[in-house]
Coordinates of C-alpha atoms and ligand atoms in Angstrom, one line a residue:
M359 CA 88.3 115.1 87.1
D360 CA 88.2 114.4 83.3
G361 CA 85.7 117.2 83.0
V362 CA 83.4 115.9 85.7
D363 CA 82.6 118.0 88.8
L364 CA 83.7 116.0 91.8
V365 CA 81.5 118.0 94.1
S366 CA 78.4 116.9 92.2
V367 CA 79.7 113.3 92.1
A368 CA 80.0 113.5 95.9
G369 CA 76.4 114.9 96.0
E370 CA 75.1 112.1 93.8
F371 CA 76.9 109.1 95.4
G372 CA 77.6 110.4 99.0
T373 CA 80.9 110.4 100.9
P374 CA 83.3 109.0 101.7
L375 CA 83.7 108.0 98.0
Y376 CA 86.6 106.7 96.0
V377 CA 86.6 108.1 92.5
M378 CA 88.8 106.5 89.8
S379 CA 89.6 108.0 86.4
R380 CA 89.4 105.6 83.5
A381 CA 91.4 108.0 81.4
A382 CA 94.2 108.1 84.0
I383 CA 94.4 104.3 84.2
D384 CA 94.4 104.0 80.4
A385 CA 97.2 106.6 80.2
K386 CA 99.3 104.6 82.6
I387 CA 98.7 101.4 80.7
A388 CA 99.6 103.2 77.5
G389 CA 102.9 104.3 79.0
L390 CA 103.6 100.8 80.1
K391 CA 103.0 99.5 76.6
R392 CA 105.0 102.2 74.9
D393 CA 108.0 101.8 77.2
F394 CA 107.9 98.0 77.7
T395 CA 105.4 95.5 76.4
D396 CA 105.2 96.9 72.8
R397 CA 108.9 97.8 72.8
Y398 CA 110.4 94.4 73.5
P399 CA 109.2 91.1 72.1
N400 CA 110.1 89.4 75.4
A401 CA 108.3 91.7 77.8
R402 CA 105.2 90.9 79.7
A403 CA 103.2 92.8 82.4
A404 CA 100.8 91.6 85.1
Y405 CA 98.8 94.1 87.1
A406 CA 99.2 93.5 90.9
S407 CA 95.5 93.3 91.8
K408 CA 96.1 93.8 95.5
A409 CA 96.5 97.5 94.7
F410 CA 92.9 97.9 93.7
L411 CA 90.6 95.0 92.7
C412 CA 86.9 94.8 91.8
V413 CA 85.1 93.2 88.9
A414 CA 85.2 96.4 86.8
M415 CA 89.0 96.6 87.3
C416 CA 89.5 93.0 86.2
R417 CA 87.7 93.9 83.0
I418 CA 89.8 97.0 82.4
I419 CA 93.0 94.9 82.8
D420 CA 91.6 92.1 80.6
E421 CA 90.7 94.6 77.8
A422 CA 94.2 96.0 78.0
G423 CA 95.6 92.4 77.4
L424 CA 97.7 92.5 80.6
S425 CA 98.0 89.5 83.0
L426 CA 96.7 89.7 86.6
D427 CA 98.5 88.9 89.8
V428 CA 96.4 87.5 92.7
V429 CA 97.6 86.6 96.2
S430 CA 94.6 84.8 97.8
G431 CA 91.6 82.7 97.0
G432 CA 89.4 85.8 97.3
E433 CA 91.4 87.8 94.7
L434 CA 91.4 84.7 92.5
Y435 CA 87.7 84.3 92.9
T436 CA 87.0 87.9 92.0
A437 CA 89.1 87.6 88.8
I438 CA 87.4 84.4 87.8
R439 CA 83.9 85.8 88.5
A440 CA 84.8 88.8 86.4
G441 CA 85.5 86.5 83.5
F442 CA 89.3 87.0 83.6
P443 CA 91.1 84.4 81.5
P444 CA 92.7 82.0 84.0
E445 CA 95.7 81.3 81.8
R446 CA 96.7 85.0 82.3
I447 CA 96.4 84.8 86.1
E448 CA 99.5 84.4 88.3
F449 CA 99.1 83.2 91.8
H450 CA 101.4 84.6 94.5
G451 CA 101.6 84.2 98.2
N452 CA 104.1 83.2 100.9
N453 CA 101.5 80.9 102.6
K454 CA 99.0 79.7 100.1
T455 CA 96.6 77.2 101.7
R456 CA 95.8 73.8 100.3
D457 CA 92.3 75.0 99.5
E458 CA 93.6 78.1 97.7
L459 CA 96.0 76.0 95.6
A460 CA 93.3 73.5 94.8
L461 CA 91.0 76.3 93.6
A462 CA 93.8 77.8 91.5
L463 CA 94.6 74.5 89.8
D464 CA 90.9 73.8 89.3
Y465 CA 90.5 77.1 87.5
G466 CA 93.6 76.5 85.5
V467 CA 95.7 79.5 86.5
G468 CA 98.6 80.0 84.1
R469 CA 101.4 80.6 86.6
I470 CA 102.0 79.8 90.3
I471 CA 104.8 81.6 92.0
V472 CA 106.1 79.1 94.6
D473 CA 107.2 80.7 97.8
A474 CA 107.3 77.9 100.5
P475 CA 109.4 74.8 100.9
G476 CA 106.5 72.2 100.6
E477 CA 104.5 74.1 98.1
L478 CA 105.7 72.4 94.9
A479 CA 105.1 69.0 96.3
L480 CA 101.6 70.0 97.4
I481 CA 100.8 71.3 93.9
E482 CA 102.0 68.0 92.4
E483 CA 99.9 66.1 94.9
L484 CA 96.8 68.1 94.1
L485 CA 97.4 67.8 90.3
S486 CA 97.7 64.0 90.7
R487 CA 94.2 63.9 92.3
G488 CA 92.4 65.5 89.4
G489 CA 89.4 67.7 89.4
A490 CA 86.7 66.4 91.7
A491 CA 89.0 64.8 94.3
R492 CA 91.0 67.9 94.4
V493 CA 88.1 70.1 95.0
A494 CA 86.8 67.9 97.7
T495 CA 89.7 69.2 99.7
A496 CA 88.8 72.8 98.9
G497 CA 86.1 73.9 101.4
D498 CA 85.7 77.4 100.0
A499 CA 85.1 76.1 96.5
Q500 CA 82.3 73.8 97.6
A501 CA 80.7 76.6 99.6
D502 CA 80.4 78.5 96.4
S503 CA 76.8 78.0 95.2
G504 CA 74.9 79.6 92.4
G505 CA 78.0 81.5 91.2
G506 CA 78.0 79.7 87.9
L507 CA 81.3 78.0 88.7
S508 CA 80.1 74.7 90.0
S509 CA 80.4 73.1 86.6
A510 CA 84.1 74.1 86.6
Y511 CA 84.5 72.1 89.8
S512 CA 82.8 69.0 88.5
A513 CA 84.3 69.1 85.1
D514 CA 87.2 66.8 84.2
P515 CA 90.4 68.6 85.2
P516 CA 91.7 70.5 82.2
A517 CA 94.7 68.9 80.7
Y518 CA 97.1 71.6 81.6
R519 CA 100.5 72.1 83.2
P520 CA 100.8 75.2 85.3
K521 CA 104.0 77.2 84.9
I522 CA 105.9 77.2 88.2
L523 CA 108.1 80.2 89.1
F524 CA 110.1 80.4 92.2
R525 CA 110.2 83.5 94.4
V526 CA 113.7 84.5 95.2
N527 CA 114.8 86.8 97.9
P528 CA 117.5 88.8 96.2
G529 CA 118.9 90.2 99.4
V530 CA 118.6 93.8 98.2
D531 CA 117.7 96.7 100.5
A532 CA 115.2 98.9 98.6
D533 CA 115.2 102.5 99.4
T534 CA 111.7 102.7 100.9
H535 CA 109.7 102.3 104.1
G536 CA 110.6 99.1 106.1
H537 CA 107.1 97.8 105.9
I538 CA 107.1 97.8 102.1
M539 CA 110.6 96.5 101.7
T540 CA 110.4 92.9 100.6
G541 CA 113.7 91.9 99.0
H542 CA 116.0 92.3 102.0
A543 CA 117.6 89.3 103.8
G544 CA 115.2 89.5 106.8
S545 CA 112.0 89.4 104.6
K546 CA 109.4 86.7 105.0
F547 CA 109.3 86.3 101.2
G548 CA 111.3 84.2 98.9
F549 CA 114.0 81.5 98.9
P550 CA 117.5 82.9 99.5
A551 CA 119.2 83.6 96.2
D552 CA 122.4 81.8 97.2
G553 CA 120.8 78.8 98.9
E554 CA 120.8 75.1 97.7
D555 CA 117.1 74.7 98.5
L556 CA 116.2 76.9 95.6
Y557 CA 118.2 74.9 93.1
T558 CA 116.9 71.6 94.4
L559 CA 113.3 72.8 94.0
I560 CA 114.0 74.2 90.5
G561 CA 115.5 70.8 89.6
D562 CA 112.3 69.2 90.8
A563 CA 110.2 71.5 88.7
I564 CA 112.3 70.9 85.6
S565 CA 112.0 67.1 85.9
S566 CA 108.3 67.2 86.9
A567 CA 105.8 65.2 84.9
R568 CA 102.9 67.6 85.9
V569 CA 104.2 71.1 85.9
D570 CA 106.5 73.3 83.7
F571 CA 109.4 75.2 85.1
G572 CA 108.4 78.8 84.4
G573 CA 111.3 80.8 85.8
I574 CA 112.2 82.9 88.8
H575 CA 110.6 85.9 90.4
F576 CA 111.6 88.6 92.8
H577 CA 110.1 91.8 94.1
V578 CA 112.3 94.3 95.9
G579 CA 109.6 96.5 97.5
S580 CA 107.2 99.3 96.7
Q581 CA 107.3 103.0 96.0
I582 CA 110.9 102.8 94.7
F583 CA 112.2 105.9 92.9
T584 CA 115.6 104.7 91.7
N585 CA 116.5 101.9 89.4
D586 CA 119.6 100.7 91.1
C587 CA 117.9 98.3 93.5
Y588 CA 116.1 96.7 90.5
L589 CA 119.4 96.3 88.7
A590 CA 121.1 94.9 91.8
A591 CA 118.3 92.3 92.1
L592 CA 118.4 91.7 88.4
R593 CA 122.1 90.8 88.6
R594 CA 121.3 88.3 91.3
G595 CA 118.5 86.9 89.1
L596 CA 120.7 86.6 86.1
G597 CA 123.3 84.8 88.2
I598 CA 120.6 82.2 89.0
V599 CA 119.6 81.9 85.3
K600 CA 123.2 81.0 84.6
G601 CA 123.3 78.7 87.7
I602 CA 120.3 76.8 86.4
K603 CA 121.9 76.4 82.9
D604 CA 125.2 75.2 84.5
R605 CA 123.5 72.6 86.7
Y606 CA 120.6 71.4 84.6
G607 CA 121.4 72.5 81.1
C608 CA 118.0 74.2 81.1
D609 CA 117.1 77.7 80.0
T610 CA 115.0 79.9 82.3
P611 CA 111.8 80.9 80.4
E612 CA 110.9 83.9 82.4
L613 CA 112.4 86.4 84.8
N614 CA 109.8 88.3 86.8
I615 CA 111.2 91.4 88.4
G616 CA 108.1 92.4 90.4
G617 CA 106.5 95.8 90.8
G618 CA 107.0 98.8 93.1
F619 CA 107.5 101.6 90.6
A620 CA 107.0 104.9 92.5
I621 CA 104.1 107.3 92.0
R622 CA 103.4 110.9 92.9
Y623 CA 101.6 111.0 96.3
T624 CA 102.8 114.6 97.1
S625 CA 104.1 117.4 95.0
T626 CA 107.7 116.7 96.2
D627 CA 107.5 113.2 94.7
E628 CA 109.1 113.0 91.3
P629 CA 108.3 109.6 89.8
Q630 CA 110.0 108.2 86.7
S631 CA 108.7 106.6 83.6
Y632 CA 108.6 102.8 83.2
G633 CA 111.4 103.2 80.7
Y634 CA 113.7 104.7 83.3
Y635 CA 113.6 101.4 85.2
L636 CA 113.1 99.0 82.3
T637 CA 115.4 100.2 79.6
P638 CA 118.5 99.3 81.6
V639 CA 116.9 96.1 82.8
M640 CA 116.3 94.9 79.3
S641 CA 119.7 95.9 78.0
E642 CA 121.5 94.3 80.9
T643 CA 119.5 91.1 80.5
A644 CA 120.2 90.9 76.8
A645 CA 123.9 91.6 77.3
Y646 CA 124.4 89.2 80.1
C647 CA 122.6 86.4 78.3
A648 CA 124.6 87.0 75.1
A649 CA 127.9 87.0 77.0
H650 CA 127.1 83.7 78.8
G651 CA 125.5 81.8 75.9
L652 CA 122.0 81.8 77.6
K653 CA 118.7 82.1 75.9
T654 CA 117.3 85.5 76.9
P655 CA 114.3 85.0 79.2
D656 CA 111.0 86.8 78.9
V657 CA 111.0 89.7 81.5
T658 CA 107.8 90.3 83.4
I659 CA 106.9 93.2 85.6
E660 CA 104.0 93.5 88.2
P661 CA 103.0 97.1 88.6
G662 CA 100.2 97.8 91.0
R663 CA 100.2 101.3 92.4
S664 CA 101.7 102.8 89.3
I665 CA 98.7 101.7 87.3
V666 CA 96.0 102.9 89.7
G667 CA 97.4 105.1 92.5
E668 CA 97.4 108.5 90.8
A669 CA 94.1 107.6 89.1
G670 CA 92.1 107.8 92.3
V671 CA 90.9 110.5 94.7
T672 CA 88.9 110.1 97.9
L673 CA 86.1 112.5 98.5
Y674 CA 85.1 113.3 102.1
T675 CA 82.6 115.7 103.7
V676 CA 84.2 118.0 106.3
G677 CA 82.5 117.8 109.7
A678 CA 83.9 119.1 112.9
I679 CA 86.6 121.7 112.8
R680 CA 88.5 122.6 116.0
E681 CA 91.4 124.6 117.2
T682 CA 93.8 122.8 119.5
R683 CA 95.3 124.4 122.5
G684 CA 98.6 124.5 120.8
G685 CA 97.3 126.7 118.1
G686 CA 96.8 124.0 115.5
K687 CA 93.6 123.1 113.7
F688 CA 91.9 119.8 113.2
V689 CA 89.7 119.3 110.2
A690 CA 87.7 116.1 110.7
V691 CA 86.2 114.1 107.8
D692 CA 83.6 111.4 107.5
G693 CA 86.1 108.6 106.8
G694 CA 89.7 108.0 108.0
M695 CA 91.9 105.0 108.7
T696 CA 89.0 102.8 107.7
D697 CA 89.2 103.9 104.0
N698 CA 93.0 104.8 104.0
I699 CA 95.1 103.0 106.6
R700 CA 98.4 103.9 104.9
P701 CA 99.2 107.0 107.0
A702 CA 98.6 105.1 110.2
L703 CA 100.3 101.9 108.9
Y704 CA 103.5 103.4 107.6
G705 CA 103.4 107.2 107.8
A706 CA 102.3 107.6 104.2
R707 CA 101.9 111.2 103.0
Y708 CA 99.1 112.7 101.0
E709 CA 97.9 116.1 99.7
A710 CA 94.4 117.4 99.5
A711 CA 92.2 120.3 98.5
I712 CA 88.8 121.7 99.4
A713 CA 87.0 120.6 96.2
S714 CA 84.0 122.8 97.0
N715 CA 86.2 125.9 97.1
A716 CA 89.0 124.9 94.8
D717 CA 90.0 128.3 93.6
A718 CA 90.6 129.7 97.1
P719 CA 94.3 130.0 98.1
A720 CA 95.5 127.1 100.2
D721 CA 96.7 129.3 103.0
E722 CA 96.0 127.3 106.1
T723 CA 98.0 124.5 107.7
V724 CA 95.8 121.9 109.4
T725 CA 95.7 118.3 110.4
V726 CA 93.1 116.2 108.6
V727 CA 91.7 113.6 110.9
G728 CA 89.2 110.8 110.5
K729 CA 86.3 109.8 112.7
C730 CA 87.6 106.6 114.2
C731 CA 88.2 106.1 117.9
E732 CA 92.0 106.1 117.6
S733 CA 94.3 109.1 118.1
G734 CA 96.4 107.7 115.3
D735 CA 93.5 108.2 112.9
R736 CA 95.2 111.2 111.2
L737 CA 95.0 111.2 107.4
I738 CA 97.3 114.2 106.7
E739 CA 99.6 116.1 109.0
D740 CA 100.3 119.7 108.0
A741 CA 97.9 119.7 105.1
R742 CA 97.9 123.0 103.2
L743 CA 94.2 123.8 102.6
S744 CA 92.0 126.8 102.0
A745 CA 89.8 127.7 104.9
A746 CA 87.4 124.8 105.4
T747 CA 83.8 125.0 106.7
S748 CA 81.7 122.1 107.8
G749 CA 79.9 120.6 104.8
D750 CA 82.8 121.3 102.4
I751 CA 84.0 118.4 100.2
L752 CA 87.6 117.5 100.7
A753 CA 89.5 115.6 97.9
V754 CA 92.6 113.6 98.9
Y755 CA 94.8 112.9 95.9
S756 CA 96.5 109.7 94.7
T757 CA 94.4 107.3 96.7
G758 CA 93.7 104.9 93.9
A759 CA 96.0 102.2 95.3
Y760 CA 95.8 100.4 98.6
G761 CA 92.9 102.5 99.8
Y762 CA 89.9 100.5 98.9
S763 CA 91.9 97.3 98.9
M764 CA 93.0 97.8 102.5
A765 CA 89.7 99.3 103.7
N766 CA 88.2 97.9 106.9
N767 CA 85.1 98.1 109.0
Y768 CA 86.6 99.4 112.2
N769 CA 84.0 101.2 114.4
K770 CA 81.5 99.6 112.0
L771 CA 82.0 102.3 109.4
P772 CA 80.5 101.0 106.2
L773 CA 83.0 100.6 103.3
P774 CA 82.7 103.5 100.9
A775 CA 81.5 103.2 97.3
V776 CA 83.8 103.4 94.3
A777 CA 82.9 105.5 91.3
L778 CA 84.6 105.3 87.9
I779 CA 84.7 108.3 85.6
E780 CA 84.6 107.2 82.0
D781 CA 83.5 109.1 78.9
S782 CA 82.8 112.2 81.0
K783 CA 80.3 110.4 83.2
A784 CA 80.6 108.9 86.7
R785 CA 79.1 105.6 87.6
L786 CA 79.4 103.3 90.6
I787 CA 81.6 100.2 90.2
V788 CA 81.3 99.2 93.8
R789 CA 78.3 100.1 95.9
R790 CA 78.5 101.5 99.4
Q791 CA 78.1 99.0 102.2
S792 CA 74.8 99.5 104.0
Y793 CA 74.3 99.1 107.8
E794 CA 72.4 95.9 106.9
D795 CA 75.5 94.6 105.1
L796 CA 77.4 95.2 108.4
I797 CA 75.3 92.7 110.3
S798 CA 74.5 90.3 107.4
R799 CA 76.9 87.6 108.5
D800 CA 76.1 87.9 112.2
L801 CA 74.5 84.8 113.8
A802 CA 72.3 85.4 116.7
Ligands
PLP1115 C1 102.8 94.3 96.1 C2 103.5 93.6 95.0 C3 103.5 94.1 93.8 C4 103.0 95.5 93.4 O1 103.6 96.5 94.1 P1 103.3 98.0 93.7 O2 104.1 98.8 94.7 O3 101.8 98.2 93.9 O4 103.6 98.2 92.3 C5 104.0 93.3 92.8 N1 104.5 92.1 93.0 C6 104.5 91.5 94.2 C7 105.0 90.2 94.4 C8 104.0 92.3 95.3 O5 104.0 91.7 96.5

């Protein structure tokens, strides 16, 4: 990877190990700028941090000048501790807690995407309380000691007005797995696009003394190869932009169309450029607004996996190899559903290679399994690999998104380390959990 021998990286840092390529992340961001943010004056992009988040990743996104999406107090805290500018943070979530909202307002996040009926009223109430009183309600924030943030809590509240966007459910079926479809009518996310509640809340935000109406948001789903569902949702969104103008005489500052741009997990996947999705989005938006006398909103996207997914590989050490009675072969590795739950969660497909014997022909078909006590702990069905021996290093491709971020401690497997390859050198950006870490919160 980028001129670095992954087998020696595995030797240096141990396995299982996530390895991220800085060059690959940078190339994705460059494509995003070329096709979108540098191309249109009204284009903005926020990296969806849930795909892969750590302090080093926040710094990469900050350096690139992108905004950052967070969906929880923990993601927000990570970003703030990494020094990410709060005005470029956008806070999502269908059930943000009072404490999380208090923390977000205290940090001064730039945008909050409201996705629950009482949320705007709660934000206004918290803003009316001001800094210290507000934080007194936020248990997590108070528990934070020695992190260098306590002054932020005790400081006077910054005189700021968060931008409030509203998450809309566009009622569009994205062509992807049901678990990662988010814009259909039965989804738990968003206000129905044709409902009165949405307009009432938008009216409240427009007339608010404490917040600014920021616009509307939708996200149709993830790993989407075609642009038609984006365009279908966009038309719904533009209809709302017009509805807002008709009712309130108010322009919509921003239309956020979410993320979900597909990546190459396997050799049969043929992902498209950002331009494929966004060129028609931008031209339809401009044309619709011109035709209806509307001010063209800024358009924001929220790519997650398309920034980091292909930039990551996971390295494992091959252990037990066994033939099944049916003539199949299991190749077991030293990780599994703990470091990559996507195959078990929604049948996600991956490809791999024996990195320690990379030139040998991939002429065996095997099932790659993990070491967890679950029969469903199968990483790759029908993997094409060269003949593996115990001790080989297996590299699974395109694991940069939703691997580390969904990792768990089932069977008390320690979370793997994350290495970043940059300037032809590998360094750790997240250290491996130790056994001691595993019991560090246990109380006798
Ligand atoms: C998950 C999510 C994204 C990112 O999705 P990807 O498939 O990783 O690009 C963006 N926006 C919202 C609201 C999301 O929930």
